[in-house]
PDB file of C-alpha atoms in Angstrom:
ATOM      1  CA  GLU A 249     133.765 145.106  75.845  1.00  0.00           C
ATOM      2  CA  ALA A 250     134.876 147.542  73.144  1.00  0.00           C
ATOM      3  CA  GLY A 251     137.224 149.302  75.554  1.00  0.00           C
ATOM      4  CA  LEU A 252     135.479 152.650  75.113  1.00  0.00           C
ATOM      5  CA  LYS A 253     134.348 155.177  77.701  1.00  0.00           C
ATOM      6  CA  LEU A 254     130.655 155.208  78.583  1.00  0.00           C
ATOM      7  CA  MET A 255     129.025 158.336  79.988  1.00  0.00           C
ATOM      8  CA  ILE A 256     125.306 158.618  80.722  1.00  0.00           C
ATOM      9  CA  GLY A 257     123.510 161.860  79.833  1.00  0.00           C
ATOM     10  CA  LEU A 258     121.740 162.654  83.094  1.00  0.00           C
ATOM     11  CA  GLN A 259     121.982 166.360  82.387  1.00  0.00           C
ATOM     12  CA  ARG A 260     120.533 167.665  85.657  1.00  0.00           C
ATOM     13  CA  ARG A 261     123.740 166.604  87.392  1.00  0.00           C
ATOM     14  CA  PHE A 262     125.444 169.345  85.357  1.00  0.00           C
ATOM     15  CA  ASP A 263     122.943 172.111  86.107  1.00  0.00           C
ATOM     16  CA  GLN A 264     124.556 174.896  88.170  1.00  0.00           C
ATOM     17  CA  ASN A 265     121.544 175.166  90.485  1.00  0.00           C
ATOM     18  CA  PHE A 266     121.657 171.503  91.495  1.00  0.00           C
ATOM     19  CA  ILE A 267     125.456 171.571  91.628  1.00  0.00           C
ATOM     20  CA  ARG A 268     125.271 174.410  94.155  1.00  0.00           C
ATOM     21  CA  VAL A 269     122.884 172.389  96.320  1.00  0.00           C
ATOM     22  CA  LYS A 270     125.248 169.412  96.130  1.00  0.00           C
ATOM     23  CA  LYS A 271     128.143 171.640  97.200  1.00  0.00           C
ATOM     24  CA  ALA A 272     126.146 172.852 100.215  1.00  0.00           C
ATOM     25  CA  ILE A 273     125.604 169.230 101.242  1.00  0.00           C
ATOM     26  CA  ILE A 274     129.261 168.271 100.811  1.00  0.00           C
ATOM     27  CA  ASP A 275     130.476 171.368 102.670  1.00  0.00           C
ATOM     28  CA  LYS A 276     127.923 170.807 105.459  1.00  0.00           C
ATOM     29  CA  GLU A 277     126.528 174.324 104.985  1.00  0.00           C
ATOM     30  CA  VAL A 278     123.132 173.051 106.116  1.00  0.00           C
ATOM     31  CA  GLY A 279     124.510 170.406 108.468  1.00  0.00           C
ATOM     32  CA  ASP A 280     123.643 166.743 108.063  1.00  0.00           C
ATOM     33  CA  THR A 281     120.955 166.002 105.487  1.00  0.00           C
ATOM     34  CA  ILE A 282     117.508 165.182 106.871  1.00  0.00           C
ATOM     35  CA  MET A 283     115.225 165.472 103.864  1.00  0.00           C
ATOM     36  CA  VAL A 284     115.450 166.048 100.095  1.00  0.00           C
ATOM     37  CA  LYS A 285     112.530 167.293  97.984  1.00  0.00           C
ATOM     38  CA  LEU A 286     112.304 167.520  94.198  1.00  0.00           C
ATOM     39  CA  CYS A 287     109.519 168.515  91.860  1.00  0.00           C
ATOM     40  CA  SER A 288     109.282 168.193  88.090  1.00  0.00           C
ATOM     41  CA  ARG A 289     106.263 169.608  86.288  1.00  0.00           C
ATOM     42  CA  ASP A 290     106.115 170.030  82.529  1.00  0.00           C
ATOM     43  CA  PRO A 291     104.416 173.015  80.855  1.00  0.00           C
ATOM     44  CA  ALA A 292     102.060 170.778  78.840  1.00  0.00           C
ATOM     45  CA  PRO A 293     101.364 167.056  78.498  1.00  0.00           C
ATOM     46  CA  PRO A 294     103.025 165.156  75.641  1.00  0.00           C
ATOM     47  CA  PRO A 295     101.063 163.595  72.752  1.00  0.00           C
ATOM     48  CA  PHE A 296      99.251 160.304  73.343  1.00  0.00           C
ATOM     49  CA  GLU A 297     101.708 158.618  70.964  1.00  0.00           C
ATOM     50  CA  TYR A 298     104.627 159.652  73.192  1.00  0.00           C
ATOM     51  CA  VAL A 299     103.046 158.257  76.346  1.00  0.00           C
ATOM     52  CA  LYS A 300     101.950 154.972  74.761  1.00  0.00           C
ATOM     53  CA  GLY A 301     104.824 152.519  74.938  1.00  0.00           C
ATOM     54  CA  GLY A 302     107.040 154.992  76.781  1.00  0.00           C
ATOM     55  CA  GLY A 303     107.263 152.886  79.914  1.00  0.00           C
ATOM     56  CA  GLY A 304     105.120 155.110  82.121  1.00  0.00           C
ATOM     57  CA  ILE A 305     105.633 158.318  84.053  1.00  0.00           C
ATOM     58  CA  PHE A 306     108.228 156.870  86.412  1.00  0.00           C
ATOM     59  CA  ASN A 307     110.458 155.693  83.567  1.00  0.00           C
ATOM     60  CA  ASP A 308     110.048 158.503  81.035  1.00  0.00           C
ATOM     61  CA  MET A 309     109.866 161.428  83.469  1.00  0.00           C
ATOM     62  CA  ALA A 310     110.482 160.796  87.164  1.00  0.00           C
ATOM     63  CA  VAL A 311     113.696 158.876  86.463  1.00  0.00           C
ATOM     64  CA  HIS A 312     115.593 162.197  86.361  1.00  0.00           C
ATOM     65  CA  ASP A 313     114.249 163.285  89.742  1.00  0.00           C
ATOM     66  CA  LEU A 314     114.891 159.889  91.294  1.00  0.00           C
ATOM     67  CA  ASP A 315     118.477 160.064  90.051  1.00  0.00           C
ATOM     68  CA  MET A 316     118.806 163.568  91.470  1.00  0.00           C
ATOM     69  CA  THR A 317     117.834 162.352  94.956  1.00  0.00           C
ATOM     70  CA  ARG A 318     120.684 159.834  94.776  1.00  0.00           C
ATOM     71  CA  PHE A 319     123.078 162.464  93.398  1.00  0.00           C
ATOM     72  CA  LEU A 320     122.287 164.865  96.239  1.00  0.00           C
ATOM     73  CA  VAL A 321     122.157 162.333  99.081  1.00  0.00           C
ATOM     74  CA  GLY A 322     125.339 160.629  97.893  1.00  0.00           C
ATOM     75  CA  GLU A 323     124.127 157.151  98.881  1.00  0.00           C
ATOM     76  CA  ASP A 324     122.242 154.300  97.264  1.00  0.00           C
ATOM     77  CA  PRO A 325     118.549 154.241  98.282  1.00  0.00           C
ATOM     78  CA  ILE A 326     116.926 151.419 100.247  1.00  0.00           C
ATOM     79  CA  ASP A 327     113.269 151.344  99.210  1.00  0.00           C
ATOM     80  CA  ILE A 328     110.460 153.385  97.687  1.00  0.00           C
ATOM     81  CA  LEU A 329     106.727 153.977  97.925  1.00  0.00           C
ATOM     82  CA  SER A 330     104.943 155.456  94.899  1.00  0.00           C
ATOM     83  CA  VAL A 331     101.454 156.463  93.824  1.00  0.00           C
ATOM     84  CA  GLY A 332     100.038 157.793  90.577  1.00  0.00           C
ATOM     85  CA  SER A 333      96.846 159.246  89.135  1.00  0.00           C
ATOM     86  CA  CYS A 334      95.418 161.005  86.080  1.00  0.00           C
ATOM     87  CA  HIS A 335      94.189 164.608  86.226  1.00  0.00           C
ATOM     88  CA  ILE A 336      95.195 166.324  82.989  1.00  0.00           C
ATOM     89  CA  ASP A 337      94.915 164.128  79.905  1.00  0.00           C
ATOM     90  CA  LYS A 338      92.062 161.658  80.396  1.00  0.00           C
ATOM     91  CA  SER A 339      92.775 160.024  77.018  1.00  0.00           C
ATOM     92  CA  ILE A 340      95.742 158.139  78.499  1.00  0.00           C
ATOM     93  CA  GLU A 341      93.588 156.354  81.085  1.00  0.00           C
ATOM     94  CA  VAL A 342      93.078 153.547  78.553  1.00  0.00           C
ATOM     95  CA  LEU A 343      96.801 152.730  78.661  1.00  0.00           C
ATOM     96  CA  ASP A 344      98.378 150.075  80.859  1.00  0.00           C
ATOM     97  CA  GLY A 345     100.105 150.585  84.189  1.00  0.00           C
ATOM     98  CA  SER A 346     101.791 153.874  84.916  1.00  0.00           C
ATOM     99  CA  GLU A 347     101.333 155.010  81.314  1.00  0.00           C
ATOM    100  CA  ALA A 348      97.833 155.930  82.523  1.00  0.00           C
ATOM    101  CA  PHE A 349      99.288 158.407  85.055  1.00  0.00           C
ATOM    102  CA  ASP A 350     100.046 162.055  84.361  1.00  0.00           C
ATOM    103  CA  THR A 351     100.764 162.797  88.028  1.00  0.00           C
ATOM    104  CA  ALA A 352     102.845 160.815  90.518  1.00  0.00           C
ATOM    105  CA  ALA A 353     104.646 161.052  93.837  1.00  0.00           C
ATOM    106  CA  CYS A 354     107.386 158.994  95.492  1.00  0.00           C
ATOM    107  CA  ILE A 355     108.898 158.664  98.961  1.00  0.00           C
ATOM    108  CA  LEU A 356     112.377 157.145  99.192  1.00  0.00           C
ATOM    109  CA  ARG A 357     114.303 155.943 102.212  1.00  0.00           C
ATOM    110  CA  TYR A 358     118.068 156.300 102.301  1.00  0.00           C
ATOM    111  CA  PRO A 359     120.642 155.153 104.874  1.00  0.00           C
ATOM    112  CA  ASN A 360     120.798 157.023 108.205  1.00  0.00           C
ATOM    113  CA  GLY A 361     117.087 157.814 108.062  1.00  0.00           C
ATOM    114  CA  VAL A 362     117.402 160.346 105.236  1.00  0.00           C
ATOM    115  CA  GLN A 363     114.125 160.786 103.369  1.00  0.00           C
ATOM    116  CA  ALA A 364     113.524 161.984  99.823  1.00  0.00           C
ATOM    117  CA  MET A 365     110.290 163.064  98.183  1.00  0.00           C
ATOM    118  CA  VAL A 366     109.584 163.484  94.478  1.00  0.00           C
ATOM    119  CA  ASP A 367     106.479 164.779  92.745  1.00  0.00           C
ATOM    120  CA  VAL A 368     105.958 164.934  88.992  1.00  0.00           C
ATOM    121  CA  CYS A 369     103.121 166.182  86.799  1.00  0.00           C
ATOM    122  CA  ARG A 370     102.836 166.409  83.031  1.00  0.00           C
ATOM    123  CA  GLN A 371     101.266 169.872  83.145  1.00  0.00           C
ATOM    124  CA  SER A 372     102.175 173.092  84.911  1.00  0.00           C
ATOM    125  CA  SER A 373     100.145 176.154  83.933  1.00  0.00           C
ATOM    126  CA  TYR A 374     102.909 178.528  85.049  1.00  0.00           C
ATOM    127  CA  GLY A 375     105.835 177.130  83.028  1.00  0.00           C
ATOM    128  CA  TYR A 376     108.518 174.491  83.433  1.00  0.00           C
ATOM    129  CA  ASP A 377     108.772 173.814  87.169  1.00  0.00           C
ATOM    130  CA  GLN A 378     112.044 172.208  88.291  1.00  0.00           C
ATOM    131  CA  ARG A 379     113.048 172.816  91.898  1.00  0.00           C
ATOM    132  CA  ALA A 380     115.057 171.163  94.645  1.00  0.00           C
ATOM    133  CA  GLU A 381     115.158 171.608  98.406  1.00  0.00           C
ATOM    134  CA  VAL A 382     117.388 170.063 101.056  1.00  0.00           C
ATOM    135  CA  LEU A 383     116.663 170.336 104.774  1.00  0.00           C
ATOM    136  CA  GLY A 384     119.603 169.815 107.096  1.00  0.00           C
ATOM    137  CA  THR A 385     120.287 169.941 110.807  1.00  0.00           C
ATOM    138  CA  LYS A 386     121.660 173.492 110.492  1.00  0.00           C
ATOM    139  CA  GLY A 387     119.521 175.015 107.763  1.00  0.00           C
ATOM    140  CA  MET A 388     117.924 174.606 104.364  1.00  0.00           C
ATOM    141  CA  ILE A 389     118.933 175.270 100.766  1.00  0.00           C
ATOM    142  CA  ALA A 390     116.520 175.475  97.833  1.00  0.00           C
ATOM    143  CA  THR A 391     116.591 176.333  94.143  1.00  0.00           C
ATOM    144  CA  ASP A 392     114.153 178.460  92.170  1.00  0.00           C
ATOM    145  CA  ASN A 393     113.025 178.014  88.586  1.00  0.00           C
ATOM    146  CA  VAL A 394     115.064 179.488  85.747  1.00  0.00           C
ATOM    147  CA  TYR A 395     113.600 182.513  83.973  1.00  0.00           C
ATOM    148  CA  PRO A 396     114.481 184.127  80.614  1.00  0.00           C
ATOM    149  CA  ASN A 397     115.341 187.321  82.469  1.00  0.00           C
ATOM    150  CA  THR A 398     115.460 188.819  85.962  1.00  0.00           C
ATOM    151  CA  ALA A 399     112.873 191.554  85.308  1.00  0.00           C
ATOM    152  CA  ARG A 400     110.139 191.904  87.931  1.00  0.00           C
ATOM    153  CA  LEU A 401     106.808 193.652  87.514  1.00  0.00           C
ATOM    154  CA  PHE A 402     105.137 195.735  90.223  1.00  0.00           C
ATOM    155  CA  LYS A 403     101.470 196.740  89.823  1.00  0.00           C
ATOM    156  CA  THR A 404      98.441 197.285  92.002  1.00  0.00           C
ATOM    157  CA  ASP A 405      97.212 193.766  91.268  1.00  0.00           C
ATOM    158  CA  PHE A 406     100.494 191.903  90.662  1.00  0.00           C
ATOM    159  CA  THR A 407     104.039 191.717  92.006  1.00  0.00           C
ATOM    160  CA  GLY A 408     106.514 189.175  90.656  1.00  0.00           C
ATOM    161  CA  ASN A 409     108.565 187.991  87.702  1.00  0.00           C
ATOM    162  CA  ALA A 410     107.638 189.802  84.499  1.00  0.00           C
ATOM    163  CA  ASP A 411     107.732 186.526  82.530  1.00  0.00           C
ATOM    164  CA  MET A 412     107.107 182.863  83.293  1.00  0.00           C
ATOM    165  CA  PRO A 413     109.914 180.306  83.632  1.00  0.00           C
ATOM    166  CA  TYR A 414     111.323 178.668  80.526  1.00  0.00           C
ATOM    167  CA  ASP A 415     108.697 176.434  78.932  1.00  0.00           C
ATOM    168  CA  PHE A 416     110.900 173.764  77.353  1.00  0.00           C
ATOM    169  CA  PHE A 417     113.651 171.537  78.734  1.00  0.00           C
ATOM    170  CA  LEU A 418     116.114 172.374  75.955  1.00  0.00           C
ATOM    171  CA  GLN A 419     116.005 176.026  77.032  1.00  0.00           C
ATOM    172  CA  ARG A 420     115.903 175.278  80.748  1.00  0.00           C
ATOM    173  CA  TYR A 421     118.916 172.961  80.597  1.00  0.00           C
ATOM    174  CA  ASN A 422     120.822 174.534  77.702  1.00  0.00           C
ATOM    175  CA  GLU A 423     123.814 175.411  79.890  1.00  0.00           C
ATOM    176  CA  ALA A 424     123.735 171.975  81.530  1.00  0.00           C
ATOM    177  CA  TYR A 425     123.917 170.244  78.157  1.00  0.00           C
ATOM    178  CA  VAL A 426     126.948 172.339  77.212  1.00  0.00           C
ATOM    179  CA  THR A 427     128.651 171.642  80.556  1.00  0.00           C
ATOM    180  CA  GLU A 428     127.878 167.947  80.207  1.00  0.00           C
ATOM    181  CA  THR A 429     129.378 167.799  76.713  1.00  0.00           C
ATOM    182  CA  ILE A 430     132.516 169.633  77.834  1.00  0.00           C
ATOM    183  CA  ALA A 431     132.905 167.214  80.759  1.00  0.00           C
ATOM    184  CA  PHE A 432     132.742 164.228  78.400  1.00  0.00           C
ATOM    185  CA  CYS A 433     135.268 165.795  76.010  1.00  0.00           C
ATOM    186  CA  GLU A 434     137.634 166.523  78.904  1.00  0.00           C
ATOM    187  CA  SER A 435     137.341 162.908  80.004  1.00  0.00           C
ATOM    188  CA  LEU A 436     138.327 161.758  76.514  1.00  0.00           C
ATOM    189  CA  VAL A 437     141.181 164.256  76.090  1.00  0.00           C
ATOM    190  CA  ASN A 438     142.619 163.754  79.585  1.00  0.00           C
ATOM    191  CA  ASP A 439     141.733 160.056  79.839  1.00  0.00           C
ATOM    192  CA  SER A 440     140.025 160.761  83.171  1.00  0.00           C
ATOM    193  CA  PRO A 441     136.951 159.038  84.654  1.00  0.00           C
ATOM    194  CA  VAL A 442     133.590 160.185  83.296  1.00  0.00           C
ATOM    195  CA  PRO A 443     131.471 162.083  85.849  1.00  0.00           C
ATOM    196  CA  CYS A 444     128.267 160.106  85.164  1.00  0.00           C
ATOM    197  CA  THR A 445     128.876 156.387  84.715  1.00  0.00           C
ATOM    198  CA  GLY A 446     126.993 153.450  83.306  1.00  0.00           C
ATOM    199  CA  GLU A 447     126.320 152.378  86.865  1.00  0.00           C
ATOM    200  CA  ASP A 448     124.649 155.745  87.555  1.00  0.00           C
ATOM    201  CA  GLY A 449     122.373 155.196  84.573  1.00  0.00           C
ATOM    202  CA  LEU A 450     121.575 151.627  85.576  1.00  0.00           C
ATOM    203  CA  VAL A 451     120.727 152.601  89.161  1.00  0.00           C
ATOM    204  CA  ALA A 452     118.448 155.383  87.894  1.00  0.00           C
ATOM    205  CA  LEU A 453     116.601 152.828  85.758  1.00  0.00           C
ATOM    206  CA  ILE A 454     116.338 150.418  88.699  1.00  0.00           C
ATOM    207  CA  MET A 455     114.883 153.241  90.810  1.00  0.00           C
ATOM    208  CA  SER A 456     112.239 154.071  88.199  1.00  0.00           C
ATOM    209  CA  LEU A 457     111.318 150.404  87.745  1.00  0.00           C
ATOM    210  CA  ALA A 458     110.950 150.015  91.508  1.00  0.00           C
ATOM    211  CA  ALA A 459     108.736 153.127  91.617  1.00  0.00           C
ATOM    212  CA  ASP A 460     106.558 151.635  88.897  1.00  0.00           C
ATOM    213  CA  LYS A 461     106.312 148.317  90.768  1.00  0.00           C
ATOM    214  CA  SER A 462     105.421 150.123  94.006  1.00  0.00           C
ATOM    215  CA  ALA A 463     102.558 152.033  92.383  1.00  0.00           C
ATOM    216  CA  ALA A 464     101.269 148.868  90.702  1.00  0.00           C
ATOM    217  CA  GLU A 465     101.380 146.779  93.881  1.00  0.00           C
ATOM    218  CA  ASN A 466     100.569 149.552  96.380  1.00  0.00           C
ATOM    219  CA  ARG A 467     103.493 148.764  98.704  1.00  0.00           C
ATOM    220  CA  TRP A 468     107.044 149.666  99.655  1.00  0.00           C
ATOM    221  CA  VAL A 469     109.498 148.093  97.212  1.00  0.00           C
ATOM    222  CA  LYS A 470     113.156 147.456  97.982  1.00  0.00           C
ATOM    223  CA  PHE A 471     115.479 148.293  95.118  1.00  0.00           C
ATOM    224  CA  ASN A 472     117.296 144.987  95.401  1.00  0.00           C
ATOM    225  CA  GLU A 473     114.007 143.295  94.413  1.00  0.00           C
ATOM    226  CA  ILE A 474     114.545 144.729  90.934  1.00  0.00           C
ATOM    227  CA  ILE A 475     118.246 143.854  90.765  1.00  0.00           C
ATOM    228  CA  ASP A 476     117.539 140.298  91.916  1.00  0.00           C
ATOM    229  CA  GLN A 477     115.331 139.703  88.861  1.00  0.00           C
ATOM    230  CA  VAL A 478     117.623 140.923  86.092  1.00  0.00           C
ATOM    231  CA  TYR A 479     118.941 138.114  83.898  1.00  0.00           C
ATOM    232  CA  CYS A 480     121.814 138.770  81.514  1.00  0.00           C
ATOM    233  CA  SER A 481     122.442 136.130  78.840  1.00  0.00           C
ATOM    234  CA  SER A 482     125.469 138.164  77.754  1.00  0.00           C
ATOM    235  CA  PRO A 483     127.146 141.422  78.858  1.00  0.00           C
ATOM    236  CA  THR A 484     124.996 143.331  76.357  1.00  0.00           C
ATOM    237  CA  GLN A 485     121.697 141.372  76.548  1.00  0.00           C
ATOM    238  CA  CYS A 486     119.683 141.639  79.760  1.00  0.00           C
ATOM    239  CA  GLU A 487     116.005 141.254  80.595  1.00  0.00           C
ATOM    240  CA  LEU A 488     113.778 141.849  83.605  1.00  0.00           C
ATOM    241  CA  LEU A 489     112.074 138.757  84.989  1.00  0.00           C
ATOM    242  CA  ILE A 490     109.526 140.493  87.243  1.00  0.00           C
ATOM    243  CA  GLY A 491     106.353 138.457  87.502  1.00  0.00           C
ATOM    244  CA  SER A 492     108.008 135.242  86.309  1.00  0.00           C
ATOM    245  CA  ASP A 493     108.453 132.182  88.498  1.00  0.00           C
ATOM    246  CA  VAL A 494     110.485 130.389  85.854  1.00  0.00           C
ATOM    247  CA  PHE A 495     114.088 131.546  85.700  1.00  0.00           C
ATOM    248  CA  PRO A 496     116.378 130.786  82.737  1.00  0.00           C
ATOM    249  CA  GLU A 497     119.176 128.284  83.081  1.00  0.00           C
ATOM    250  CA  GLY A 498     122.228 129.996  84.450  1.00  0.00           C
ATOM    251  CA  PHE A 499     120.243 132.733  86.221  1.00  0.00           C
ATOM    252  CA  ARG A 500     122.207 134.114  89.136  1.00  0.00           C
ATOM    253  CA  PRO A 501     120.658 136.796  91.387  1.00  0.00           C
ATOM    254  CA  VAL A 502     122.919 139.716  92.195  1.00  0.00           C
ATOM    255  CA  SER A 503     122.600 142.360  94.890  1.00  0.00           C
ATOM    256  CA  LYS A 504     124.583 145.261  93.424  1.00  0.00           C
ATOM    257  CA  PRO A 505     123.934 147.057  90.122  1.00  0.00           C
ATOM    258  CA  LYS A 506     127.652 147.095  89.308  1.00  0.00           C
ATOM    259  CA  GLU A 507     127.624 143.281  89.154  1.00  0.00           C
ATOM    260  CA  LEU A 508     125.324 143.515  86.111  1.00  0.00           C
ATOM    261  CA  LEU A 509     127.803 145.664  84.181  1.00  0.00           C
ATOM    262  CA  VAL A 510     130.909 144.984  82.189  1.00  0.00           C
ATOM    263  CA  PRO A 511     133.747 146.734  84.087  1.00  0.00           C
ATOM    264  CA  ASP A 512     134.254 150.171  82.576  1.00  0.00           C
ATOM    265  CA  VAL A 513     137.488 151.326  81.024  1.00  0.00           C
ATOM    266  CA  ASP A 514     138.418 153.649  83.886  1.00  0.00           C
ATOM    267  CA  SER A 515     137.985 150.986  86.581  1.00  0.00           C
ATOM    268  CA  LYS A 516     140.403 148.681  84.768  1.00  0.00           C
ATOM    269  CA  LYS A 517     143.280 151.145  85.064  1.00  0.00           C
TER     270      LYS A 517
END
């Protein structure tokens, strides 16, 4: 409504490792995509206060990986099946819903039979673990973790990287944050479309909400189930009506995330 550009900060889209995988998909280096796999495992669990009220592991953590499946596949997903459990921090088991999970996994179905799998865990004893893999009809491409250096150690009882991967997301994605900021500035200076739109952010949220619903109800959930239950009383005031049989006056189900948004500045040109 203000006539300003909106760009969502999904920084993994600007990471050179994931960008290279995306390029391989676009250029058909591995043929047609069959399967996408992503893992996200933090070095240590967050404080109880962070988890409580954070919306659960699908919304405060897996949302980035779910978005990355869509970014790599290049299509909107159809449905999702999710599960969660607690293995690391037993104190959070008293919380509601997926806030009680520190480990979760998702399977997503995309058009043309493409499958995507995501696993997340709030603790990884060997450092920040962020990897992607794409299997295609002609090959496979995968990323490794990012290390502070390329030094490798060779001993009688050990062969491998001399140090563990980066142990904090600000270090792991430092370059991505810079690239992301430059991209936004270029969009402002050149009056060009932003590379990560409000619709991208909204779809990522819908994906995480559907994952949460799937784990809670132990079933496949179609993403349009979430979209169908969003009620917007104004362009800037929306609420989710999941679990309610009473819909507000004027409620109109929609089938596409874009229909919930005010048209962005670039699309009006």
